[in-house]
JSON list of C-alpha atoms in Angstrom, two decimals:
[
{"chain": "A", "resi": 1, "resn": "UNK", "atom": "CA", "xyz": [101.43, 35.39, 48.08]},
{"chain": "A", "resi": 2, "resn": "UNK", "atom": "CA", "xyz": [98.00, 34.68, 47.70]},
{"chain": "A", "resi": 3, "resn": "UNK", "atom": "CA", "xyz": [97.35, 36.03, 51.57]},
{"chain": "A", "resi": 4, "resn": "UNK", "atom": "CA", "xyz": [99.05, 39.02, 50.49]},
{"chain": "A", "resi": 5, "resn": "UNK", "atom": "CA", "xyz": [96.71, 39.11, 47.54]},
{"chain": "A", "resi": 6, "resn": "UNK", "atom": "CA", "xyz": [93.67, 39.01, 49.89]},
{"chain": "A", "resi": 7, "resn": "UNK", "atom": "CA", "xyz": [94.81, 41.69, 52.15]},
{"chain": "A", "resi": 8, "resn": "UNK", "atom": "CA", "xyz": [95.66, 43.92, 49.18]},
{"chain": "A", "resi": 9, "resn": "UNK", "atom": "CA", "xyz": [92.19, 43.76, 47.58]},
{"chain": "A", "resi": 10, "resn": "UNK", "atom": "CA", "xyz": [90.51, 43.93, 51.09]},
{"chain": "A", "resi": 11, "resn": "UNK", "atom": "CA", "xyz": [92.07, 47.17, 50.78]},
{"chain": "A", "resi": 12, "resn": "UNK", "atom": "CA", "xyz": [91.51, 48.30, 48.05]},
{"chain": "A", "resi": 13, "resn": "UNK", "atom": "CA", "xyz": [87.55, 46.71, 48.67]},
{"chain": "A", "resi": 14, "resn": "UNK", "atom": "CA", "xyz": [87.39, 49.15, 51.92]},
{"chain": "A", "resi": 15, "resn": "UNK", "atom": "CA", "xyz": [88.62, 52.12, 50.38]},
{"chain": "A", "resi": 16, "resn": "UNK", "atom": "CA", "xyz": [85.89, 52.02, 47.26]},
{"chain": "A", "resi": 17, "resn": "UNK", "atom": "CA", "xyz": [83.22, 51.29, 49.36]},
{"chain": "A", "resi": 18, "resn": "UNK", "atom": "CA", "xyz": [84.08, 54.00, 51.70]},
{"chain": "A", "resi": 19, "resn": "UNK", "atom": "CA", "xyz": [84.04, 56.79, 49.17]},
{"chain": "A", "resi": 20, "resn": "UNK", "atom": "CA", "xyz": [87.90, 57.12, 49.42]},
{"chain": "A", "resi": 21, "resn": "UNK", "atom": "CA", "xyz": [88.81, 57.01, 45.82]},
{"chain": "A", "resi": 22, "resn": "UNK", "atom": "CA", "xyz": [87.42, 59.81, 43.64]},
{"chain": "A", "resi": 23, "resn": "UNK", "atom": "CA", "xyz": [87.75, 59.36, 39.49]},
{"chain": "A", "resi": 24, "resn": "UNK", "atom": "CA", "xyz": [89.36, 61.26, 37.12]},
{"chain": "A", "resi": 25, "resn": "UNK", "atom": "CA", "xyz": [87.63, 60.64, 33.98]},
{"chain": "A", "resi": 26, "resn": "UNK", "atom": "CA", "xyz": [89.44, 61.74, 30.60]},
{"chain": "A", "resi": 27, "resn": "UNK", "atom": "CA", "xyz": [89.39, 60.67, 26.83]},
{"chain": "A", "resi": 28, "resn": "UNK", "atom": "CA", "xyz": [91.21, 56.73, 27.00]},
{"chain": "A", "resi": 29, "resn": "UNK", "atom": "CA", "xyz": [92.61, 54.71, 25.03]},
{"chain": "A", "resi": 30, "resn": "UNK", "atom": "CA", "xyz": [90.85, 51.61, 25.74]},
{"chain": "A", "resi": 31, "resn": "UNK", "atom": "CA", "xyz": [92.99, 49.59, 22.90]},
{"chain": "A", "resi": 32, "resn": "UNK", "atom": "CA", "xyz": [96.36, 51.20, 25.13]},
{"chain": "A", "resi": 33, "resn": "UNK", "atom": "CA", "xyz": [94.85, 50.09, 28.54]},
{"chain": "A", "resi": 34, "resn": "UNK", "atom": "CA", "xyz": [93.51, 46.38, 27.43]},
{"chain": "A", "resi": 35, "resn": "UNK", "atom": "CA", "xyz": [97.35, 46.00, 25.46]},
{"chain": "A", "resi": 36, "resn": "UNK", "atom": "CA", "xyz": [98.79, 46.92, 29.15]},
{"chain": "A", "resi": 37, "resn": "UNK", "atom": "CA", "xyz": [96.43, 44.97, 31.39]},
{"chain": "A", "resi": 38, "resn": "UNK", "atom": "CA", "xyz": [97.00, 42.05, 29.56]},
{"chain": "A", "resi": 39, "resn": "UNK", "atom": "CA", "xyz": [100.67, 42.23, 30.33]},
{"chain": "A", "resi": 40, "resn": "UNK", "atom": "CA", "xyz": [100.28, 40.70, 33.92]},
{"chain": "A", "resi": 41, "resn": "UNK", "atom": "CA", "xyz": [97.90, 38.03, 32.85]},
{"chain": "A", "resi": 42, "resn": "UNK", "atom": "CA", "xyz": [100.41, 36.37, 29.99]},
{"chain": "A", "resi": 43, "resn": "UNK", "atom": "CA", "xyz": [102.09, 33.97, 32.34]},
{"chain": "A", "resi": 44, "resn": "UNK", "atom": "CA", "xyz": [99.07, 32.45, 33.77]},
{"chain": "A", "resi": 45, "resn": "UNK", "atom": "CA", "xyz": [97.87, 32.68, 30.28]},
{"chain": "A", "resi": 46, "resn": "UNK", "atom": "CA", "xyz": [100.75, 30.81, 28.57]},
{"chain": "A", "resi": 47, "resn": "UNK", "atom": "CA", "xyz": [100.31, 28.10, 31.51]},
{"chain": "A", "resi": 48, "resn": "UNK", "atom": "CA", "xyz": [97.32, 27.02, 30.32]},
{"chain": "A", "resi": 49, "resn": "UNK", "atom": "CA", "xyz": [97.70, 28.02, 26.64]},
{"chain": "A", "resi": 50, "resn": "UNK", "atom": "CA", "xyz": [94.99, 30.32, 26.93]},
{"chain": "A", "resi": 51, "resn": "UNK", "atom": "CA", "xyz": [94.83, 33.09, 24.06]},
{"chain": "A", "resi": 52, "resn": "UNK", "atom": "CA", "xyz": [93.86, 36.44, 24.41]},
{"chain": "A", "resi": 53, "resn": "UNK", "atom": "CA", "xyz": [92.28, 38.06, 21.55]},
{"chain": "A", "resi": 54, "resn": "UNK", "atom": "CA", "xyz": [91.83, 42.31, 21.82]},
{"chain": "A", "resi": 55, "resn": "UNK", "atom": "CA", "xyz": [90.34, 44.12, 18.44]},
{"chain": "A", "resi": 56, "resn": "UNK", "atom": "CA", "xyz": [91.25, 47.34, 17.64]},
{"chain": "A", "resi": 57, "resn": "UNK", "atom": "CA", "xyz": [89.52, 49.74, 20.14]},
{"chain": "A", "resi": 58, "resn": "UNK", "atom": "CA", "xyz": [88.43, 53.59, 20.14]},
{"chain": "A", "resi": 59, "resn": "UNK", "atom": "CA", "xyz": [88.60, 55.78, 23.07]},
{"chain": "A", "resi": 60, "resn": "UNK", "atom": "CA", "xyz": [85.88, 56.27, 26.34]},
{"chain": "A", "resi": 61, "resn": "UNK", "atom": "CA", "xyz": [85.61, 58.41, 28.65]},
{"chain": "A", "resi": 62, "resn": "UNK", "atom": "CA", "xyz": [87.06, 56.78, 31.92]},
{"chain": "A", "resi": 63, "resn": "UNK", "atom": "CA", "xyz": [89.64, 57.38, 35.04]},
{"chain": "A", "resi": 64, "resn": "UNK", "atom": "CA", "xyz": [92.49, 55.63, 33.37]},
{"chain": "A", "resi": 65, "resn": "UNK", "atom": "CA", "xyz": [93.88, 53.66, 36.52]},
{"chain": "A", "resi": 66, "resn": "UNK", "atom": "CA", "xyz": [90.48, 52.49, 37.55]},
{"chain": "A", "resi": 67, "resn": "UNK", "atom": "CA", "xyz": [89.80, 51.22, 33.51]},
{"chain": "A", "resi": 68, "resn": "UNK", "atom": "CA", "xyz": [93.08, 49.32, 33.87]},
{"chain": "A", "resi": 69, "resn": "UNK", "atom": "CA", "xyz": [92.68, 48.27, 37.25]},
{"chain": "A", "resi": 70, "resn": "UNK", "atom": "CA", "xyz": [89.26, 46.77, 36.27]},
{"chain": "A", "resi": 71, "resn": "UNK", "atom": "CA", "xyz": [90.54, 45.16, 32.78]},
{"chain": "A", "resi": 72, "resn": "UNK", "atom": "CA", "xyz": [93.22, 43.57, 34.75]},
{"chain": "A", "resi": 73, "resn": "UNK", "atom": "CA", "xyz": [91.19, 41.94, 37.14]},
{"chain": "A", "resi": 74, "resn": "UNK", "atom": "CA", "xyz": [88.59, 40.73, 34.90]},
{"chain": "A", "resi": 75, "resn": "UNK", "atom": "CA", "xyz": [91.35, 39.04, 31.97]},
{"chain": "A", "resi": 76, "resn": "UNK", "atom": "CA", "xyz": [92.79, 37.51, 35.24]},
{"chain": "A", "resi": 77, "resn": "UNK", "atom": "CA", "xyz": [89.35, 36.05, 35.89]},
{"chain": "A", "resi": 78, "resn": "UNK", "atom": "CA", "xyz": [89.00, 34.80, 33.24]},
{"chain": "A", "resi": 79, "resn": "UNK", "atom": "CA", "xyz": [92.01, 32.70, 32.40]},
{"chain": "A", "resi": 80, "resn": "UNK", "atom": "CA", "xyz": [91.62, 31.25, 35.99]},
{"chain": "A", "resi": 81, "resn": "UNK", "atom": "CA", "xyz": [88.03, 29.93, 34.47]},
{"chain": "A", "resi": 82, "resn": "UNK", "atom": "CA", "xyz": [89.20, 29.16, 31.28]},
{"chain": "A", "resi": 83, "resn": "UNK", "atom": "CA", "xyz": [90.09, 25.19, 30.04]},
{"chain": "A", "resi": 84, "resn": "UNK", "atom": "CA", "xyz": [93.02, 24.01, 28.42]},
{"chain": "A", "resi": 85, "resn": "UNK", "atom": "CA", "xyz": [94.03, 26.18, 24.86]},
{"chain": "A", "resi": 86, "resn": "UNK", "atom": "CA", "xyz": [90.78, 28.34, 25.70]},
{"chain": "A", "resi": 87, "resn": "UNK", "atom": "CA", "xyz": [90.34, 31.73, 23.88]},
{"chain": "A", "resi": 88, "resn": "UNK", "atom": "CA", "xyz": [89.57, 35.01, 25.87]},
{"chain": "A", "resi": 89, "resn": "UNK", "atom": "CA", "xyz": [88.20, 37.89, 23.69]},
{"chain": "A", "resi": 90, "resn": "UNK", "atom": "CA", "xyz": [88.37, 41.78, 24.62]},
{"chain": "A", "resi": 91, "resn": "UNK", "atom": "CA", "xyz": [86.19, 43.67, 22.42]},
{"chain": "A", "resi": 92, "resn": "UNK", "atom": "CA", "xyz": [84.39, 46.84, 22.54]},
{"chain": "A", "resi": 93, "resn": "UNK", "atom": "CA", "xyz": [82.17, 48.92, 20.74]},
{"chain": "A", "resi": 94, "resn": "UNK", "atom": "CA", "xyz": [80.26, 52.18, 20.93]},
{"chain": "A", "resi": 95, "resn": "UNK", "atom": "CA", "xyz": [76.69, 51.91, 20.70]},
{"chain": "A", "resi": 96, "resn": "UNK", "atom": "CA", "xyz": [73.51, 54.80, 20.71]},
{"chain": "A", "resi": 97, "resn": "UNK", "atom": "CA", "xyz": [73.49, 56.84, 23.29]},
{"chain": "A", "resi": 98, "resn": "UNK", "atom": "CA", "xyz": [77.09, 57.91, 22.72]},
{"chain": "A", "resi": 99, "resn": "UNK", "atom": "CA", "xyz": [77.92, 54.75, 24.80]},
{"chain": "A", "resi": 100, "resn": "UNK", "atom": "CA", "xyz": [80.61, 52.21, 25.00]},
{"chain": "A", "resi": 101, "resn": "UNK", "atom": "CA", "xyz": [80.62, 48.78, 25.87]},
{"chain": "A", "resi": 102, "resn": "UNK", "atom": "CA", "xyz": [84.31, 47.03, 26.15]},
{"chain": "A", "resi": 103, "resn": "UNK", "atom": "CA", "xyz": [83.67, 43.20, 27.19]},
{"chain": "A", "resi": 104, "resn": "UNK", "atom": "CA", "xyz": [85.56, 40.25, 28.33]},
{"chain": "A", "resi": 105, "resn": "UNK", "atom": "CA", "xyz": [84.56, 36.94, 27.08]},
{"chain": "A", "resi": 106, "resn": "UNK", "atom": "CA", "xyz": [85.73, 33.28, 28.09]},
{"chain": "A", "resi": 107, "resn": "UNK", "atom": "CA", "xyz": [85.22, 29.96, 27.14]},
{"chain": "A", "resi": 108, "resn": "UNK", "atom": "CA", "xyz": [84.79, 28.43, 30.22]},
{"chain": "A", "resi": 109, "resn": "UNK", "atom": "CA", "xyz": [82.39, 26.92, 32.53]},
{"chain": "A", "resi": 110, "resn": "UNK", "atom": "CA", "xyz": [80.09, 29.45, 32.34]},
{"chain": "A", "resi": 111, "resn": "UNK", "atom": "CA", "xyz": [77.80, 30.51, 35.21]},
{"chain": "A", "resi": 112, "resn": "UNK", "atom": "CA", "xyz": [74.39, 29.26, 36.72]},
{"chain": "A", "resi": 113, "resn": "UNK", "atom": "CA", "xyz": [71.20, 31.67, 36.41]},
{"chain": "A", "resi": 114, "resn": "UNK", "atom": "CA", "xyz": [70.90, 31.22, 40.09]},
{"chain": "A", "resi": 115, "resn": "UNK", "atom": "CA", "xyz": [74.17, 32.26, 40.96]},
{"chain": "A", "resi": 116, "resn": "UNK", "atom": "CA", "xyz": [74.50, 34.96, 38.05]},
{"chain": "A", "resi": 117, "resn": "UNK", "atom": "CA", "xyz": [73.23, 37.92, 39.83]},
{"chain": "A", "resi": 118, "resn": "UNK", "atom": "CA", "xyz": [75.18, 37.63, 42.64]},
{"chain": "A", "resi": 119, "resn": "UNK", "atom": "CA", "xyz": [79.46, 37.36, 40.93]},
{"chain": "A", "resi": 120, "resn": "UNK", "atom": "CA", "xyz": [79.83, 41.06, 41.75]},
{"chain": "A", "resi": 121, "resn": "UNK", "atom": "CA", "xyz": [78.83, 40.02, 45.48]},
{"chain": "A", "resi": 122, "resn": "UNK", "atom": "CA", "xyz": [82.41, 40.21, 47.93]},
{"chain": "A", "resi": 123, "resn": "UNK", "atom": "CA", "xyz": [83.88, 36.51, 48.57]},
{"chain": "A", "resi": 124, "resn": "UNK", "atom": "CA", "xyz": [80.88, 34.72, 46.33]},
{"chain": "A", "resi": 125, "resn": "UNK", "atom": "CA", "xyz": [81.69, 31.86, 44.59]},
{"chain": "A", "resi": 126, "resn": "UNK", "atom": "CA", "xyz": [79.84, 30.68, 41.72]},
{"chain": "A", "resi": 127, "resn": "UNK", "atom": "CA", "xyz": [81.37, 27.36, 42.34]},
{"chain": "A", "resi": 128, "resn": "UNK", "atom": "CA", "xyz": [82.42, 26.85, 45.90]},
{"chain": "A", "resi": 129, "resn": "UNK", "atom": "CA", "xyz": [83.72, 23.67, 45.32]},
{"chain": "A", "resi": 130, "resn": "UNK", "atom": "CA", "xyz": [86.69, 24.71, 43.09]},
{"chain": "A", "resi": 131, "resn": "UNK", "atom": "CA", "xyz": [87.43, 27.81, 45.06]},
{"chain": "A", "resi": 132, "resn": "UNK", "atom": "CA", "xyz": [91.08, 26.54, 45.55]},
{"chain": "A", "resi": 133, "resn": "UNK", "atom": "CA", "xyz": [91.54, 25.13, 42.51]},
{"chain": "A", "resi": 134, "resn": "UNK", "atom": "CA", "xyz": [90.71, 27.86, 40.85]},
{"chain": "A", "resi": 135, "resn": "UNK", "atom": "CA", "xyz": [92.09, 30.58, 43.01]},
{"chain": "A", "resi": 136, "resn": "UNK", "atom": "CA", "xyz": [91.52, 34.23, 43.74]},
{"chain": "A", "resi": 137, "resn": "UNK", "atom": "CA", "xyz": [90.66, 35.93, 46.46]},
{"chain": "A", "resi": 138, "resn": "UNK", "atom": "CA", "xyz": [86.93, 36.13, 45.69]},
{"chain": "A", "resi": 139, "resn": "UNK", "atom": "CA", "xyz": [86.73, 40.16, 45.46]},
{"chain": "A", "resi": 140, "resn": "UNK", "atom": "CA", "xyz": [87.89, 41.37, 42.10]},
{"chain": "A", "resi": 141, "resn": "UNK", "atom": "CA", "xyz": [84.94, 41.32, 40.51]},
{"chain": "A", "resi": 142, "resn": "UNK", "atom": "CA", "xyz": [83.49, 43.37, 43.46]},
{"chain": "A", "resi": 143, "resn": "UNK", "atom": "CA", "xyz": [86.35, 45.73, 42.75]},
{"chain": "A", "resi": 144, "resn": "UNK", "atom": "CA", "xyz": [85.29, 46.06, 39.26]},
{"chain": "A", "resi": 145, "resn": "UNK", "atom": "CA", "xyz": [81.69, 47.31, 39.79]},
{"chain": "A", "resi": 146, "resn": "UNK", "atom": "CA", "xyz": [82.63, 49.95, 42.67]},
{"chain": "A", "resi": 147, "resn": "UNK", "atom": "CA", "xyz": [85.70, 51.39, 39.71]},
{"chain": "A", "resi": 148, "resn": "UNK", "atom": "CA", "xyz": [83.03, 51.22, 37.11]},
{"chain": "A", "resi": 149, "resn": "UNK", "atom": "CA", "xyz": [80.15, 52.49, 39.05]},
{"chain": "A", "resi": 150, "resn": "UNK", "atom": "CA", "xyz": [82.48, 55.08, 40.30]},
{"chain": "A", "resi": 151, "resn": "UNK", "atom": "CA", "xyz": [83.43, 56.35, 37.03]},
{"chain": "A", "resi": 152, "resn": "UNK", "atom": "CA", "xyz": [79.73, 56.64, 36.10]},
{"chain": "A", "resi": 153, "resn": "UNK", "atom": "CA", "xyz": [79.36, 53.14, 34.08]},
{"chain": "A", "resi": 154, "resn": "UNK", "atom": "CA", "xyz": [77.39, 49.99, 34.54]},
{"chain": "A", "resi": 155, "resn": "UNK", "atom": "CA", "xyz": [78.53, 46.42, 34.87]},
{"chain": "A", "resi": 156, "resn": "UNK", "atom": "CA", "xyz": [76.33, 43.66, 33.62]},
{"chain": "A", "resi": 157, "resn": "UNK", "atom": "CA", "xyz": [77.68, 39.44, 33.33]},
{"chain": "A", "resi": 158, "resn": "UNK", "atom": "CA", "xyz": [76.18, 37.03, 30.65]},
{"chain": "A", "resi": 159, "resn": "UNK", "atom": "CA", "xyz": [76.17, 33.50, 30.73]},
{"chain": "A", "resi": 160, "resn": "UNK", "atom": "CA", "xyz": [74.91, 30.32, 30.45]},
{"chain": "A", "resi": 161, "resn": "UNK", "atom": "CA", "xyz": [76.13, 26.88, 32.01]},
{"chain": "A", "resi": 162, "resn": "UNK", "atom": "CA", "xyz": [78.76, 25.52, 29.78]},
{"chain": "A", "resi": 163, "resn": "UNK", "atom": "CA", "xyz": [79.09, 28.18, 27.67]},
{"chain": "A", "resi": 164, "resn": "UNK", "atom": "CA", "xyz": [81.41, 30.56, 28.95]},
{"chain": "A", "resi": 165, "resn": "UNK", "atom": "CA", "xyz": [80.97, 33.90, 30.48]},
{"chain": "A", "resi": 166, "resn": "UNK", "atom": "CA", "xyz": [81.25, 37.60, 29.28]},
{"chain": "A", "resi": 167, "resn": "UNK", "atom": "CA", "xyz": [81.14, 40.54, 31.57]},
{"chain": "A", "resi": 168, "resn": "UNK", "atom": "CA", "xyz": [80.33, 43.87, 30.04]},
{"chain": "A", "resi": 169, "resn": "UNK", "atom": "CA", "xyz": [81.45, 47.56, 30.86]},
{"chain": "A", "resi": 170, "resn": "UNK", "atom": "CA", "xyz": [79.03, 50.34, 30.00]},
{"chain": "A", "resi": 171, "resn": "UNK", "atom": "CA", "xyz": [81.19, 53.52, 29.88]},
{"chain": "A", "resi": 172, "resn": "UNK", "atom": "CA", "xyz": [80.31, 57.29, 28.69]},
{"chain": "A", "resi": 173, "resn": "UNK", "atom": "CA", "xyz": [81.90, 58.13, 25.13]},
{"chain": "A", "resi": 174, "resn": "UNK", "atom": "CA", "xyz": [82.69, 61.36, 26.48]},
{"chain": "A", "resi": 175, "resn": "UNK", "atom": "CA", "xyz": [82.28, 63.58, 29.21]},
{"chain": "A", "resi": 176, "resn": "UNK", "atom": "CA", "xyz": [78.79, 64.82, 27.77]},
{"chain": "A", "resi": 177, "resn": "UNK", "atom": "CA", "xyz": [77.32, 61.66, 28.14]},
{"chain": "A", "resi": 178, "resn": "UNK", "atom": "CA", "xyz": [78.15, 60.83, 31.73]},
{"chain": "A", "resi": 179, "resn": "UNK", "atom": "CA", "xyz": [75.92, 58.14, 33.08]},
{"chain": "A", "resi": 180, "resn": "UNK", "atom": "CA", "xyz": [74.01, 59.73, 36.26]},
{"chain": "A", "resi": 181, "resn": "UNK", "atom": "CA", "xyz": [71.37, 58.72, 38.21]},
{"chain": "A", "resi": 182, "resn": "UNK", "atom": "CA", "xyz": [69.57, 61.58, 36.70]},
{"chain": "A", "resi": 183, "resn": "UNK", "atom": "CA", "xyz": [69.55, 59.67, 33.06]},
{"chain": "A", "resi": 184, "resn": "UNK", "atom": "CA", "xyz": [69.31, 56.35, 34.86]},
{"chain": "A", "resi": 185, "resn": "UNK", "atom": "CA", "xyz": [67.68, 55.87, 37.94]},
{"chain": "A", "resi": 186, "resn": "UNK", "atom": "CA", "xyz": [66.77, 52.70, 38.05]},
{"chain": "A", "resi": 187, "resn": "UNK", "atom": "CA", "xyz": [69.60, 50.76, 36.02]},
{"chain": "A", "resi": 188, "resn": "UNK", "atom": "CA", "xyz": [68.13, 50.71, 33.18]},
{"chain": "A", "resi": 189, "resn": "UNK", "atom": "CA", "xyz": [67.66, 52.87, 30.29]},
{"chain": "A", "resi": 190, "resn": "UNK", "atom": "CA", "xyz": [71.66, 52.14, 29.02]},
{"chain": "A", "resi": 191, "resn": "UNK", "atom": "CA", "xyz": [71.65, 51.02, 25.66]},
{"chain": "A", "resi": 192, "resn": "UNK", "atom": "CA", "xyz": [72.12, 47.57, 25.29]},
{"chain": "A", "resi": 193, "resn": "UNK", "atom": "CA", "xyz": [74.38, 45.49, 22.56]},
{"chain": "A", "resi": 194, "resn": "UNK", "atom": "CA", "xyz": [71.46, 44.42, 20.38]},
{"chain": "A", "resi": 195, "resn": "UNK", "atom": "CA", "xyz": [70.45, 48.91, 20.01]},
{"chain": "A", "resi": 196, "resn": "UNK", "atom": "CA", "xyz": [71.86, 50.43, 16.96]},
{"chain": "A", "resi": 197, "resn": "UNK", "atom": "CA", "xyz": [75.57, 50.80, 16.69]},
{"chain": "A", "resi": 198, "resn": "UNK", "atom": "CA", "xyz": [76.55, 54.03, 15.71]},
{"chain": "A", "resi": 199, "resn": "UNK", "atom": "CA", "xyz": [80.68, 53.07, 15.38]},
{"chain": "A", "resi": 200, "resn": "UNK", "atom": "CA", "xyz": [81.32, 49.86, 15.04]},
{"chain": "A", "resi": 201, "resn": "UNK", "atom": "CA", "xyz": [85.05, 50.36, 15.67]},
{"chain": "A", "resi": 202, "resn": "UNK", "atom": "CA", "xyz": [86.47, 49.40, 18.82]},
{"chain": "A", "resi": 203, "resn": "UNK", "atom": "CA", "xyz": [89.70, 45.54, 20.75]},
{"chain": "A", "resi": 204, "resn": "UNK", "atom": "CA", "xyz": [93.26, 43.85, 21.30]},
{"chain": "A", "resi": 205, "resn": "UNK", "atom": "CA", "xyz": [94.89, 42.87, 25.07]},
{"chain": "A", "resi": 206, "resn": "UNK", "atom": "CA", "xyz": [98.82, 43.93, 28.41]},
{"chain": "A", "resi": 207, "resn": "UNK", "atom": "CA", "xyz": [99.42, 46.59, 34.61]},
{"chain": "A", "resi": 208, "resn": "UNK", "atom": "CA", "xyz": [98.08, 48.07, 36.94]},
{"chain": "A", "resi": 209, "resn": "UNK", "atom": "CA", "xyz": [98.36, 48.45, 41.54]},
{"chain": "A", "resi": 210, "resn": "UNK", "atom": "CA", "xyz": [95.20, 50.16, 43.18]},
{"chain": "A", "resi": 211, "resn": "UNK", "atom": "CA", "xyz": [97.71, 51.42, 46.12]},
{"chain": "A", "resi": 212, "resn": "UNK", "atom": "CA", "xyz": [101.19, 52.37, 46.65]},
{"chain": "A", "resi": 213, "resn": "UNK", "atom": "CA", "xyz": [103.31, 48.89, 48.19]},
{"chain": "A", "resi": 214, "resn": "UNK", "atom": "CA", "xyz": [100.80, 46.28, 46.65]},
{"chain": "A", "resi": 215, "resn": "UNK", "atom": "CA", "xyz": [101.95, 44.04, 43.59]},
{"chain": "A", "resi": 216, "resn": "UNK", "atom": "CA", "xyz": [99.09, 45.79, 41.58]},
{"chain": "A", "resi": 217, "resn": "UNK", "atom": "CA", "xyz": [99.59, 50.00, 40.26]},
{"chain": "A", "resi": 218, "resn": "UNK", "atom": "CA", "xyz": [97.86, 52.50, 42.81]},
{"chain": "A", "resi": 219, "resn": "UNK", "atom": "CA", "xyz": [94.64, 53.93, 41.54]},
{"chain": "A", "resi": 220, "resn": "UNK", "atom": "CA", "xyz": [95.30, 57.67, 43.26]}
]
């Protein structure tokens, strides 16, 4: 299973990075997409009596598959990294800028400024050492940034050593407010969570395959 795993986001890794999968942005549900993601992380979940906590959400302007896809792998993340009766918040909110930002938090062993910048990286392991405990095949957070990216967005991670982890998802509002490389050439100029909230709305978490024949819902 988990070789079949591997070769399925290898896949799926090679067909982002070569341009093959084009978004189709459109007005989401992001409150519908974290309940569904969520679905195919409740066993794991339940094994280690981790909870996952979604607020209400508001909409964004996303390629529904790739949102899912995306959600999916980063709850799964994140109960592999979370202890015993940990608690994994999805929350989102739009902020200035006509801007949302839906994010996953955990309460695990959080993440090293050194190896930080790198988590999006193919195969990188924060933590080498508890690569098989943990399990994974070491891409789906690489997955995440090309789907995000590709749908205009940003990813960013947070953390600090023994204090858990979030990982963020800039995403337009609505199709007016695209993210280009026009508006932000550099990375920067996206609003950040401490700028001015304009709706405070938006969480609550349950599928997904990139392609057609892999255990995950194809992204087409």
């Amino acid at each position: 299973m988990r070789l079949q795993n591997l070769v399925d986001d290898l896949l799926d890794l090679s067909r982002l990075e070569s341009g093959g999968w084009v978004a189709r942005p459109e007005s989401v549900s992001v409150e519908e997409v974290a309940n569904e993601a969520s679905s195919w992380c409740m066993d794991a979940a339940n094994r280690r009596d981790v909870s996952i906590e979604i607020t209400p959400m508001g909409t964004v302007y996303a390629d529904r598959q790739g949102l899912l896809q995306s959600l999916r792998n980063l709850l799964e993340n994140a109960v592999r990294h979370s202890e015993q009766g940990g608690i994994i918040k999805v929350t989102a909110r739009r902020v200035k800028g006509d801007f949302v930002h839906i994010e996953v938090s955990d309460e695990g062993e959080g993440i090293t400024a050194k190896a930080l910048p790198r988590i999006f990286e193919r195969f990188y392991r924060a933590d080498s050492s508890r690569a098989r405990d943990i399990g994974g095949t070491g891409l789906g957070l690489a997955i995440v940034r090309h789907l995000i990216e590709g749908m205009g967005g940003q990813v960013e991670a947070e953390s600090e050593l023994g204090e858990g982890a979030t990982i963020r998802l800039t995403l337009p509002f609505s199709k007016s407010c695209e993210v280009s490389e026009q508006q932000n050439p550099a990375g920067t100029g996206l609003p950040s969570l401490d700028e001015g909230i304009q709706d405070p709305a938006v969480g609550l978490a349950n599928s997904v395959t990139l392609f057609p024949g892999s255990e995950k819902d194809p992204i087409a």
